[in-house]
Amino acid sequence: MILNRLSLVKMAMCGYTGILTVVVLILITATSISQCEIKINTHQLSMKINESQSFILTVTDLQQPDVEVRFHPEYKDRIAVSPSAITLSSDHEEYTITVEGIGIGKSLLTAHSTPNISIDGVFLTATIYRSKMIDILSVIIGWAYFAVWSVSFYPQIYTNYERKSVVGLDFDYLALNMVGYLSYTIFTIGMYYIPEIIMEYMKRYPRSLIPVTFNDIAFNIHGTIAIIVTIFQCFVYTRGNQKISITGAVILIAMGIAYFTSLLLVYFDNIHWIDFLYFCSYIKLLITLLKYIPQAYLNYKRKSTDGWSIGGVFLDLLGGLFSMLQMILDSHNYDDWVSVFGNPSKFGLGFFSIVFQFMFIAQHYILYRPTKHRDLIPTDYF
């Protein structure tokens, strides 16, 4: 009996030891695999049709040999990948992968591995264009409208300084523009610099790039500072009987309440900070639709454009035309008309802005030719 019990104890101990050994091996293997890092040197490729470009896949601390990685183009009629599959080995850290553009347009390239290990960072967007010259022209136009829009604030600042007056510059327009630029500055800085928001974006869109560049941040900060300077001029120069209208005040208060509500939702964990940033971007879009209306109506009521800089209008118009021209060129070159007609908000806002610039030009040169200074009528309109 005693021997039988000892045998049972030994068998149980052997069983527990075996199970423990298996668990330890699994943990060691899992730890080894988790330490492995697989990444690529770029997430974007741009090439002319029938041309090729390469990217480098780098493997670090691979503990499990013979891991096969297969590449999967989103559109096989647009890009071809060579090799379409590779076998990773612990003694080979870099692999060169070639992508050939066989059709015009964009295609996402992703990867999967066998056995399954983490390769979420292995993805890129390949863009295949018709003409290199059109591509270069598009880049030049992009920098042109960036520069034109950046300097478009200064004619109004100079006009105010020269006249020592802000009579004719609508305060509703100025206030809305300030809120719009502040909102988009918050959006761009948050998306570009705050790690928690970047991680949340990558979790939601694991195969997308952050939709903000440093140029976006610089442009919006510069615009915000320029508007602050203009607002300062409103305090030190003659402003007549101008003030923010009742309608403008109601709109600003409504936006303030919306902001406060969004922050409360973030505080009580109903939404994430990234959702608050998207709300900021939507406010910017809404203001872009609204901000020119008060100035156009003020010009109509005064029957004059005195005090409203026509130089800034021409620069805004030129920037808007360049922006839309770039969109059209890119759509033709990349066979991607969805960017124009599939995203009516972006195209529509640009078009809407251009229409207002033409309206201001008509008011200045046709309807209300420049005259001597006129007293401003009250702005409590609507």
mmCIF file of C-alpha atoms in Angstrom:
data_model
loop_
_atom_site.group_PDB
_atom_site.id
_atom_site.type_symbol
_atom_site.label_atom_id
_atom_site.label_comp_id
_atom_site.label_asym_id
_atom_site.label_seq_id
_atom_site.Cartn_x
_atom_site.Cartn_y
_atom_site.Cartn_z
ATOM 1 C CA MET A 1 0.000 0.000 0.000
ATOM 2 C CA ILE A 2 2.780 2.374 0.974
ATOM 3 C CA LEU A 3 4.665 1.576 -2.231
ATOM 4 C CA ASN A 4 1.545 2.186 -4.291
ATOM 5 C CA ARG A 5 1.028 5.562 -2.612
ATOM 6 C CA LEU A 6 4.651 6.516 -3.218
ATOM 7 C CA SER A 7 4.275 5.534 -6.856
ATOM 8 C CA LEU A 8 1.177 7.703 -7.179
ATOM 9 C CA VAL A 9 2.975 10.643 -5.581
ATOM 10 C CA LYS A 10 5.929 10.216 -7.952
ATOM 11 C CA MET A 11 3.605 10.043 -10.944
ATOM 12 C CA ALA A 12 1.766 13.169 -9.796
ATOM 13 C CA MET A 13 5.034 14.998 -9.278
ATOM 14 C CA CYS A 14 6.223 13.942 -12.715
ATOM 15 C CA GLY A 15 2.953 15.139 -14.194
ATOM 16 C CA TYR A 16 3.187 18.511 -12.469
ATOM 17 C CA THR A 17 6.826 18.809 -13.494
ATOM 18 C CA GLY A 18 5.922 18.076 -17.115
ATOM 19 C CA ILE A 19 3.117 20.606 -17.108
ATOM 20 C CA LEU A 20 5.377 23.194 -15.492
ATOM 21 C CA THR A 21 8.063 22.525 -18.094
ATOM 22 C CA VAL A 22 5.587 23.003 -20.932
ATOM 23 C CA VAL A 23 4.303 26.255 -19.403
ATOM 24 C CA VAL A 24 7.846 27.568 -18.981
ATOM 25 C CA LEU A 25 8.697 26.692 -22.587
ATOM 26 C CA ILE A 26 5.557 28.428 -23.821
ATOM 27 C CA LEU A 27 6.380 31.539 -21.790
ATOM 28 C CA ILE A 28 9.963 31.558 -23.045
ATOM 29 C CA THR A 29 8.795 31.171 -26.633
ATOM 30 C CA ALA A 30 6.166 33.872 -26.239
ATOM 31 C CA THR A 31 8.703 36.209 -24.676
ATOM 32 C CA SER A 32 11.161 35.540 -27.461
ATOM 33 C CA ILE A 33 8.579 36.202 -30.140
ATOM 34 C CA SER A 34 7.292 39.313 -28.417
ATOM 35 C CA GLN A 35 10.827 40.747 -28.376
ATOM 36 C CA CYS A 36 11.062 40.416 -32.142
ATOM 37 C CA GLU A 37 10.679 43.684 -34.075
ATOM 38 C CA ILE A 38 9.804 43.792 -37.761
ATOM 39 C CA LYS A 39 9.531 47.161 -39.491
ATOM 40 C CA ILE A 40 10.000 48.857 -42.860
ATOM 41 C CA ASN A 41 11.890 52.045 -43.701
ATOM 42 C CA THR A 42 8.953 53.868 -45.333
ATOM 43 C CA HIS A 43 5.174 53.777 -45.368
ATOM 44 C CA GLN A 44 4.783 55.624 -48.673
ATOM 45 C CA LEU A 45 6.077 54.982 -52.170
ATOM 46 C CA SER A 46 5.437 57.151 -55.209
ATOM 47 C CA MET A 47 6.400 56.096 -58.721
ATOM 48 C CA LYS A 48 5.582 56.540 -62.392
ATOM 49 C CA ILE A 49 3.625 53.766 -64.067
ATOM 50 C CA ASN A 50 5.799 50.855 -65.248
ATOM 51 C CA GLU A 51 8.586 51.935 -62.899
ATOM 52 C CA SER A 52 9.731 50.291 -59.664
ATOM 53 C CA GLN A 53 10.815 51.337 -56.202
ATOM 54 C CA SER A 54 12.056 49.362 -53.230
ATOM 55 C CA PHE A 55 11.653 49.386 -49.483
ATOM 56 C CA ILE A 56 13.699 47.634 -46.804
ATOM 57 C CA LEU A 57 12.196 45.278 -44.239
ATOM 58 C CA THR A 58 14.303 45.053 -41.078
ATOM 59 C CA VAL A 59 14.141 42.184 -38.578
ATOM 60 C CA THR A 60 15.548 42.467 -35.054
ATOM 61 C CA ASP A 61 15.852 39.724 -32.389
ATOM 62 C CA LEU A 62 14.029 37.023 -34.306
ATOM 63 C CA GLN A 63 14.066 33.963 -32.022
ATOM 64 C CA GLN A 64 11.855 31.712 -34.117
ATOM 65 C CA PRO A 65 13.319 30.603 -37.456
ATOM 66 C CA ASP A 66 11.480 29.982 -40.714
ATOM 67 C CA VAL A 67 8.828 32.679 -40.304
ATOM 68 C CA GLU A 68 7.151 33.266 -43.667
ATOM 69 C CA VAL A 69 5.919 36.777 -44.496
ATOM 70 C CA ARG A 70 3.518 37.201 -47.427
ATOM 71 C CA PHE A 71 2.686 40.569 -49.005
ATOM 72 C CA HIS A 72 -0.862 41.369 -50.095
ATOM 73 C CA PRO A 73 -1.579 44.281 -52.482
ATOM 74 C CA GLU A 74 -5.000 45.884 -52.059
ATOM 75 C CA TYR A 75 -5.258 46.196 -55.862
ATOM 76 C CA LYS A 76 -3.283 43.601 -57.798
ATOM 77 C CA ASP A 77 -3.897 45.495 -61.045
ATOM 78 C CA ARG A 78 -1.985 48.511 -59.705
ATOM 79 C CA ILE A 79 1.125 47.109 -58.003
ATOM 80 C CA ALA A 80 3.216 43.954 -58.235
ATOM 81 C CA VAL A 81 5.481 42.903 -55.352
ATOM 82 C CA SER A 82 8.720 40.974 -55.718
ATOM 83 C CA PRO A 83 9.298 38.742 -53.914
ATOM 84 C CA SER A 84 5.707 38.174 -52.920
ATOM 85 C CA ALA A 85 6.854 36.146 -49.885
ATOM 86 C CA ILE A 86 10.037 35.872 -47.839
ATOM 87 C CA THR A 87 11.262 33.496 -45.150
ATOM 88 C CA LEU A 88 12.849 35.244 -42.194
ATOM 89 C CA SER A 89 15.953 33.810 -40.563
ATOM 90 C CA SER A 90 17.699 34.921 -37.413
ATOM 91 C CA ASP A 91 20.962 35.587 -39.240
ATOM 92 C CA HIS A 92 19.480 37.836 -41.946
ATOM 93 C CA GLU A 93 18.325 41.238 -40.670
ATOM 94 C CA GLU A 94 17.417 43.196 -43.839
ATOM 95 C CA TYR A 95 15.347 42.262 -46.876
ATOM 96 C CA THR A 96 14.818 44.391 -49.989
ATOM 97 C CA ILE A 97 11.308 44.295 -51.449
ATOM 98 C CA THR A 98 10.529 45.757 -54.882
ATOM 99 C CA VAL A 99 7.182 47.291 -55.804
ATOM 100 C CA GLU A 100 6.340 47.855 -59.484
ATOM 101 C CA GLY A 101 3.598 50.226 -60.604
ATOM 102 C CA ILE A 102 1.481 48.429 -63.200
ATOM 103 C CA GLY A 103 -1.667 50.573 -62.999
ATOM 104 C CA ILE A 104 -2.438 54.207 -62.171
ATOM 105 C CA GLY A 105 -3.847 54.967 -58.737
ATOM 106 C CA LYS A 106 -3.204 54.118 -55.093
ATOM 107 C CA SER A 107 -2.949 50.738 -53.402
ATOM 108 C CA LEU A 108 -2.350 49.659 -49.827
ATOM 109 C CA LEU A 109 0.251 46.924 -49.306
ATOM 110 C CA THR A 110 -0.087 44.798 -46.167
ATOM 111 C CA ALA A 111 1.592 41.637 -44.863
ATOM 112 C CA HIS A 112 0.745 38.484 -42.933
ATOM 113 C CA SER A 113 3.054 35.961 -41.288
ATOM 114 C CA THR A 114 3.118 32.220 -40.631
ATOM 115 C CA PRO A 115 3.353 31.447 -37.749
ATOM 116 C CA ASN A 116 1.438 34.494 -36.660
ATOM 117 C CA ILE A 117 3.690 37.166 -35.137
ATOM 118 C CA SER A 118 3.190 40.900 -34.775
ATOM 119 C CA ILE A 119 3.874 42.724 -38.054
ATOM 120 C CA ASP A 120 1.313 45.516 -37.732
ATOM 121 C CA GLY A 121 3.954 48.060 -38.744
ATOM 122 C CA VAL A 122 4.546 46.388 -42.120
ATOM 123 C CA PHE A 123 2.272 48.339 -44.450
ATOM 124 C CA LEU A 124 2.620 51.104 -47.015
ATOM 125 C CA THR A 125 0.641 53.087 -49.542
ATOM 126 C CA ALA A 126 1.925 52.977 -53.114
ATOM 127 C CA THR A 127 0.932 55.830 -55.421
ATOM 128 C CA ILE A 128 1.368 55.365 -59.154
ATOM 129 C CA TYR A 129 1.119 58.453 -61.357
ATOM 130 C CA ARG A 130 0.914 59.136 -65.106
ATOM 131 C CA SER A 131 3.508 61.888 -65.481
ATOM 132 C CA LYS A 132 6.537 62.964 -63.474
ATOM 133 C CA MET A 133 6.166 66.528 -64.768
ATOM 134 C CA ILE A 134 2.590 66.779 -63.475
ATOM 135 C CA ASP A 135 3.766 65.386 -60.139
ATOM 136 C CA ILE A 136 6.504 68.039 -59.870
ATOM 137 C CA LEU A 137 4.068 70.768 -60.955
ATOM 138 C CA SER A 138 1.647 69.642 -58.246
ATOM 139 C CA VAL A 139 4.358 69.943 -55.573
ATOM 140 C CA ILE A 140 5.291 73.438 -56.799
ATOM 141 C CA ILE A 141 1.643 74.533 -56.771
ATOM 142 C CA GLY A 142 1.254 73.076 -53.280
ATOM 143 C CA TRP A 143 4.115 75.207 -51.947
ATOM 144 C CA ALA A 144 2.775 78.195 -53.892
ATOM 145 C CA TYR A 145 -0.651 78.148 -52.244
ATOM 146 C CA PHE A 146 0.958 77.505 -48.859
ATOM 147 C CA ALA A 147 3.087 80.647 -49.314
ATOM 148 C CA VAL A 148 0.239 82.742 -50.747
ATOM 149 C CA TRP A 149 -2.158 81.845 -47.931
ATOM 150 C CA SER A 150 0.583 82.484 -45.354
ATOM 151 C CA VAL A 151 1.100 86.093 -46.504
ATOM 152 C CA SER A 152 -2.610 86.756 -47.133
ATOM 153 C CA PHE A 153 -3.008 88.066 -43.549
ATOM 154 C CA TYR A 154 -0.572 90.945 -43.978
ATOM 155 C CA PRO A 155 -2.417 93.236 -46.436
ATOM 156 C CA GLN A 156 -5.242 93.670 -43.895
ATOM 157 C CA ILE A 157 -2.769 94.312 -41.075
ATOM 158 C CA TYR A 158 -0.964 96.884 -43.225
ATOM 159 C CA THR A 159 -4.245 98.522 -44.289
ATOM 160 C CA ASN A 160 -5.255 98.922 -40.646
ATOM 161 C CA TYR A 161 -1.836 100.344 -39.776
ATOM 162 C CA GLU A 162 -1.811 102.785 -42.684
ATOM 163 C CA ARG A 163 -5.331 104.075 -41.934
ATOM 164 C CA LYS A 164 -4.902 103.906 -38.154
ATOM 165 C CA SER A 165 -8.431 102.548 -38.279
ATOM 166 C CA VAL A 166 -10.270 99.236 -38.435
ATOM 167 C CA VAL A 167 -13.514 100.788 -39.650
ATOM 168 C CA GLY A 168 -14.849 98.529 -42.405
ATOM 169 C CA LEU A 169 -13.338 95.305 -41.027
ATOM 170 C CA ASP A 170 -16.161 93.200 -39.657
ATOM 171 C CA PHE A 171 -15.608 92.034 -36.080
ATOM 172 C CA ASP A 172 -17.790 88.943 -36.556
ATOM 173 C CA TYR A 173 -15.493 87.801 -39.369
ATOM 174 C CA LEU A 174 -12.467 88.420 -37.174
ATOM 175 C CA ALA A 175 -13.909 86.582 -34.156
ATOM 176 C CA LEU A 176 -15.028 83.577 -36.205
ATOM 177 C CA ASN A 177 -11.661 83.402 -37.953
ATOM 178 C CA MET A 178 -9.908 83.459 -34.576
ATOM 179 C CA VAL A 179 -12.001 80.564 -33.256
ATOM 180 C CA GLY A 180 -11.449 78.642 -36.499
ATOM 181 C CA TYR A 181 -7.668 78.943 -36.450
ATOM 182 C CA LEU A 182 -7.442 78.217 -32.728
ATOM 183 C CA SER A 183 -9.594 75.117 -33.212
ATOM 184 C CA TYR A 184 -7.484 73.767 -36.040
ATOM 185 C CA THR A 185 -4.249 74.619 -34.219
ATOM 186 C CA ILE A 186 -5.462 72.504 -31.286
ATOM 187 C CA PHE A 187 -6.292 69.683 -33.717
ATOM 188 C CA THR A 188 -2.922 69.735 -35.515
ATOM 189 C CA ILE A 189 -0.779 70.011 -32.366
ATOM 190 C CA GLY A 190 -2.738 67.266 -30.608
ATOM 191 C CA MET A 191 -2.553 64.863 -33.546
ATOM 192 C CA TYR A 192 1.146 65.521 -34.148
ATOM 193 C CA TYR A 193 2.681 65.822 -30.670
ATOM 194 C CA ILE A 194 0.552 64.135 -27.976
ATOM 195 C CA PRO A 195 1.558 60.427 -27.653
ATOM 196 C CA GLU A 196 -1.751 59.254 -26.138
ATOM 197 C CA ILE A 197 -3.735 60.712 -29.042
ATOM 198 C CA ILE A 198 -1.308 59.314 -31.610
ATOM 199 C CA MET A 199 -1.631 55.853 -30.010
ATOM 200 C CA GLU A 200 -5.434 56.118 -30.064
ATOM 201 C CA TYR A 201 -5.348 57.096 -33.744
ATOM 202 C CA MET A 202 -3.059 54.172 -34.593
ATOM 203 C CA LYS A 203 -5.350 51.823 -32.652
ATOM 204 C CA ARG A 204 -8.371 52.991 -34.634
ATOM 205 C CA TYR A 205 -6.596 53.170 -37.982
ATOM 206 C CA PRO A 206 -3.625 50.790 -37.701
ATOM 207 C CA ARG A 207 -2.721 51.077 -41.371
ATOM 208 C CA SER A 208 -3.111 54.823 -41.791
ATOM 209 C CA LEU A 209 -0.618 57.616 -41.352
ATOM 210 C CA ILE A 210 -1.178 60.598 -39.056
ATOM 211 C CA PRO A 211 -3.115 63.100 -41.237
ATOM 212 C CA VAL A 212 -1.110 66.103 -40.023
ATOM 213 C CA THR A 213 2.295 67.445 -41.062
ATOM 214 C CA PHE A 214 4.559 70.008 -39.442
ATOM 215 C CA ASN A 215 3.618 72.440 -42.228
ATOM 216 C CA ASP A 216 -0.013 72.264 -41.068
ATOM 217 C CA ILE A 217 1.017 73.191 -37.529
ATOM 218 C CA ALA A 218 3.286 76.043 -38.657
ATOM 219 C CA PHE A 219 0.627 77.477 -40.976
ATOM 220 C CA ASN A 220 -2.102 77.457 -38.322
ATOM 221 C CA ILE A 221 0.091 78.894 -35.562
ATOM 222 C CA HIS A 222 1.221 81.633 -37.937
ATOM 223 C CA GLY A 223 -2.397 82.367 -38.899
ATOM 224 C CA THR A 224 -3.463 82.492 -35.253
ATOM 225 C CA ILE A 225 -0.694 84.974 -34.400
ATOM 226 C CA ALA A 226 -1.606 87.158 -37.402
ATOM 227 C CA ILE A 227 -5.256 87.257 -36.299
ATOM 228 C CA ILE A 228 -4.214 88.142 -32.726
ATOM 229 C CA VAL A 229 -2.209 91.076 -34.143
ATOM 230 C CA THR A 230 -5.285 92.201 -36.102
ATOM 231 C CA ILE A 231 -7.465 91.956 -32.987
ATOM 232 C CA PHE A 232 -4.899 94.036 -31.091
ATOM 233 C CA GLN A 233 -5.223 96.689 -33.799
ATOM 234 C CA CYS A 234 -8.965 96.775 -33.116
ATOM 235 C CA PHE A 235 -8.214 97.962 -29.567
ATOM 236 C CA VAL A 236 -5.654 100.641 -30.454
ATOM 237 C CA TYR A 237 -7.013 102.062 -33.737
ATOM 238 C CA THR A 238 -10.233 103.895 -34.518
ATOM 239 C CA ARG A 239 -13.118 101.461 -34.737
ATOM 240 C CA GLY A 240 -16.142 103.771 -34.912
ATOM 241 C CA ASN A 241 -19.250 102.159 -33.505
ATOM 242 C CA GLN A 242 -18.221 98.663 -34.533
ATOM 243 C CA LYS A 243 -18.788 95.683 -32.279
ATOM 244 C CA ILE A 244 -19.601 92.004 -32.540
ATOM 245 C CA SER A 245 -23.200 91.657 -33.687
ATOM 246 C CA ILE A 246 -25.918 89.884 -31.728
ATOM 247 C CA THR A 247 -25.939 87.103 -34.328
ATOM 248 C CA GLY A 248 -22.165 86.736 -34.102
ATOM 249 C CA ALA A 249 -22.299 86.646 -30.313
ATOM 250 C CA VAL A 250 -24.989 83.941 -30.364
ATOM 251 C CA ILE A 251 -22.901 81.811 -32.759
ATOM 252 C CA LEU A 252 -19.778 82.224 -30.620
ATOM 253 C CA ILE A 253 -21.675 81.374 -27.415
ATOM 254 C CA ALA A 254 -23.166 78.281 -29.089
ATOM 255 C CA MET A 255 -19.678 77.153 -30.121
ATOM 256 C CA GLY A 256 -18.420 77.784 -26.586
ATOM 257 C CA ILE A 257 -21.221 75.644 -25.141
ATOM 258 C CA ALA A 258 -20.419 72.913 -27.670
ATOM 259 C CA TYR A 259 -16.755 73.010 -26.649
ATOM 260 C CA PHE A 260 -17.640 72.846 -22.954
ATOM 261 C CA THR A 261 -19.994 69.916 -23.563
ATOM 262 C CA SER A 262 -17.310 68.037 -25.501
ATOM 263 C CA LEU A 263 -14.804 68.554 -22.696
ATOM 264 C CA LEU A 264 -17.327 67.246 -20.166
ATOM 265 C CA LEU A 265 -17.837 64.144 -22.318
ATOM 266 C CA VAL A 266 -14.076 63.604 -22.328
ATOM 267 C CA TYR A 267 -13.866 64.140 -18.560
ATOM 268 C CA PHE A 268 -16.560 61.524 -17.893
ATOM 269 C CA ASP A 269 -14.968 59.088 -20.385
ATOM 270 C CA ASN A 270 -17.888 59.166 -22.822
ATOM 271 C CA ILE A 271 -15.541 60.077 -25.667
ATOM 272 C CA HIS A 272 -11.759 60.045 -26.157
ATOM 273 C CA TRP A 273 -9.496 63.049 -26.570
ATOM 274 C CA ILE A 274 -9.112 62.196 -30.241
ATOM 275 C CA ASP A 275 -12.870 62.650 -30.658
ATOM 276 C CA PHE A 276 -12.551 66.098 -29.093
ATOM 277 C CA LEU A 277 -9.831 66.939 -31.620
ATOM 278 C CA TYR A 278 -12.071 65.836 -34.479
ATOM 279 C CA PHE A 279 -14.762 68.103 -33.035
ATOM 280 C CA CYS A 280 -12.238 70.978 -33.239
ATOM 281 C CA SER A 281 -11.641 70.217 -36.919
ATOM 282 C CA TYR A 282 -15.400 70.189 -37.612
ATOM 283 C CA ILE A 283 -15.694 73.623 -35.973
ATOM 284 C CA LYS A 284 -12.989 74.858 -38.362
ATOM 285 C CA LEU A 285 -14.926 73.514 -41.358
ATOM 286 C CA LEU A 286 -18.139 75.142 -40.160
ATOM 287 C CA ILE A 287 -16.412 78.484 -39.636
ATOM 288 C CA THR A 288 -14.882 78.326 -43.116
ATOM 289 C CA LEU A 289 -18.434 78.172 -44.450
ATOM 290 C CA LEU A 290 -19.687 81.041 -42.275
ATOM 291 C CA LYS A 291 -16.882 83.522 -41.746
ATOM 292 C CA TYR A 292 -17.117 85.524 -45.006
ATOM 293 C CA ILE A 293 -20.873 86.135 -44.758
ATOM 294 C CA PRO A 294 -20.676 88.932 -42.131
ATOM 295 C CA GLN A 295 -17.992 90.835 -44.078
ATOM 296 C CA ALA A 296 -19.883 90.572 -47.366
ATOM 297 C CA TYR A 297 -23.079 91.748 -45.678
ATOM 298 C CA LEU A 298 -21.280 94.637 -43.960
ATOM 299 C CA ASN A 299 -19.913 95.804 -47.331
ATOM 300 C CA TYR A 300 -23.448 95.641 -48.712
ATOM 301 C CA LYS A 301 -24.929 97.653 -45.822
ATOM 302 C CA ARG A 302 -22.202 100.324 -46.035
ATOM 303 C CA LYS A 303 -22.174 100.296 -49.854
ATOM 304 C CA SER A 304 -18.401 100.423 -49.496
ATOM 305 C CA THR A 305 -15.378 98.178 -49.116
ATOM 306 C CA ASP A 306 -13.280 100.866 -47.408
ATOM 307 C CA GLY A 307 -11.236 99.229 -44.661
ATOM 308 C CA TRP A 308 -11.459 95.728 -46.165
ATOM 309 C CA SER A 309 -8.126 94.931 -47.848
ATOM 310 C CA ILE A 310 -8.539 93.955 -51.488
ATOM 311 C CA GLY A 311 -4.924 92.703 -51.442
ATOM 312 C CA GLY A 312 -5.823 90.007 -48.949
ATOM 313 C CA VAL A 313 -8.822 89.076 -51.104
ATOM 314 C CA PHE A 314 -6.620 88.528 -54.173
ATOM 315 C CA LEU A 315 -4.159 86.432 -52.180
ATOM 316 C CA ASP A 316 -6.986 84.323 -50.723
ATOM 317 C CA LEU A 317 -8.399 83.876 -54.222
ATOM 318 C CA LEU A 318 -5.023 82.888 -55.653
ATOM 319 C CA GLY A 319 -4.422 80.420 -52.824
ATOM 320 C CA GLY A 320 -7.863 78.871 -53.298
ATOM 321 C CA LEU A 321 -7.378 78.537 -57.057
ATOM 322 C CA PHE A 322 -3.948 76.947 -56.556
ATOM 323 C CA SER A 323 -5.408 74.535 -53.991
ATOM 324 C CA MET A 324 -8.206 73.403 -56.304
ATOM 325 C CA LEU A 325 -5.819 73.210 -59.265
ATOM 326 C CA GLN A 326 -3.552 70.903 -57.269
ATOM 327 C CA MET A 327 -6.519 68.680 -56.384
ATOM 328 C CA ILE A 328 -7.524 68.431 -60.048
ATOM 329 C CA LEU A 329 -3.954 67.755 -61.229
ATOM 330 C CA ASP A 330 -3.469 65.040 -58.595
ATOM 331 C CA SER A 331 -6.822 63.457 -59.429
ATOM 332 C CA HIS A 332 -5.869 63.252 -63.111
ATOM 333 C CA ASN A 333 -2.312 62.121 -62.459
ATOM 334 C CA TYR A 334 -3.324 59.440 -59.921
ATOM 335 C CA ASP A 335 -6.662 58.571 -61.549
ATOM 336 C CA ASP A 336 -8.288 59.391 -58.222
ATOM 337 C CA TRP A 337 -11.322 61.587 -58.919
ATOM 338 C CA VAL A 338 -12.892 60.315 -55.700
ATOM 339 C CA SER A 339 -10.629 62.809 -53.909
ATOM 340 C CA VAL A 340 -12.570 65.619 -55.612
ATOM 341 C CA PHE A 341 -16.096 64.359 -56.134
ATOM 342 C CA GLY A 342 -16.076 61.703 -53.408
ATOM 343 C CA ASN A 343 -15.064 64.275 -50.795
ATOM 344 C CA PRO A 344 -17.467 67.153 -51.487
ATOM 345 C CA SER A 345 -16.685 68.880 -48.189
ATOM 346 C CA LYS A 346 -13.050 69.581 -49.087
ATOM 347 C CA PHE A 347 -13.751 70.581 -52.679
ATOM 348 C CA GLY A 348 -16.948 72.413 -51.753
ATOM 349 C CA LEU A 349 -15.269 74.493 -49.049
ATOM 350 C CA GLY A 350 -12.538 75.542 -51.462
ATOM 351 C CA PHE A 351 -15.096 76.423 -54.111
ATOM 352 C CA PHE A 352 -17.269 78.292 -51.602
ATOM 353 C CA SER A 353 -14.272 80.367 -50.476
ATOM 354 C CA ILE A 354 -13.386 81.261 -54.076
ATOM 355 C CA VAL A 355 -16.971 82.374 -54.766
ATOM 356 C CA PHE A 356 -16.777 84.811 -51.849
ATOM 357 C CA GLN A 357 -13.460 86.229 -53.076
ATOM 358 C CA PHE A 358 -15.029 86.940 -56.469
ATOM 359 C CA MET A 359 -17.951 88.567 -54.640
ATOM 360 C CA PHE A 360 -15.566 90.828 -52.723
ATOM 361 C CA ILE A 361 -13.797 91.773 -55.959
ATOM 362 C CA ALA A 362 -17.155 92.632 -57.547
ATOM 363 C CA GLN A 363 -18.109 94.709 -54.509
ATOM 364 C CA HIS A 364 -14.789 96.572 -54.586
ATOM 365 C CA TYR A 365 -14.429 97.285 -58.304
ATOM 366 C CA ILE A 366 -18.008 97.272 -59.629
ATOM 367 C CA LEU A 367 -20.700 97.718 -56.995
ATOM 368 C CA TYR A 368 -19.010 99.971 -54.447
ATOM 369 C CA ARG A 369 -16.026 101.753 -55.934
ATOM 370 C CA PRO A 370 -13.511 103.058 -53.388
ATOM 371 C CA THR A 371 -14.587 106.394 -51.906
ATOM 372 C CA LYS A 372 -13.595 108.624 -49.056
ATOM 373 C CA HIS A 373 -14.088 107.252 -45.564
ATOM 374 C CA ARG A 374 -17.700 106.749 -44.562
ATOM 375 C CA ASP A 375 -19.090 106.384 -41.084
ATOM 376 C CA LEU A 376 -19.838 102.796 -40.209
ATOM 377 C CA ILE A 377 -23.448 101.840 -39.549
ATOM 378 C CA PRO A 378 -24.256 99.610 -36.562
ATOM 379 C CA THR A 379 -23.476 95.933 -37.121
ATOM 380 C CA ASP A 380 -26.412 94.443 -35.186
ATOM 381 C CA TYR A 381 -27.823 92.920 -38.333
ATOM 382 C CA PHE A 382 -29.788 89.739 -39.239
#
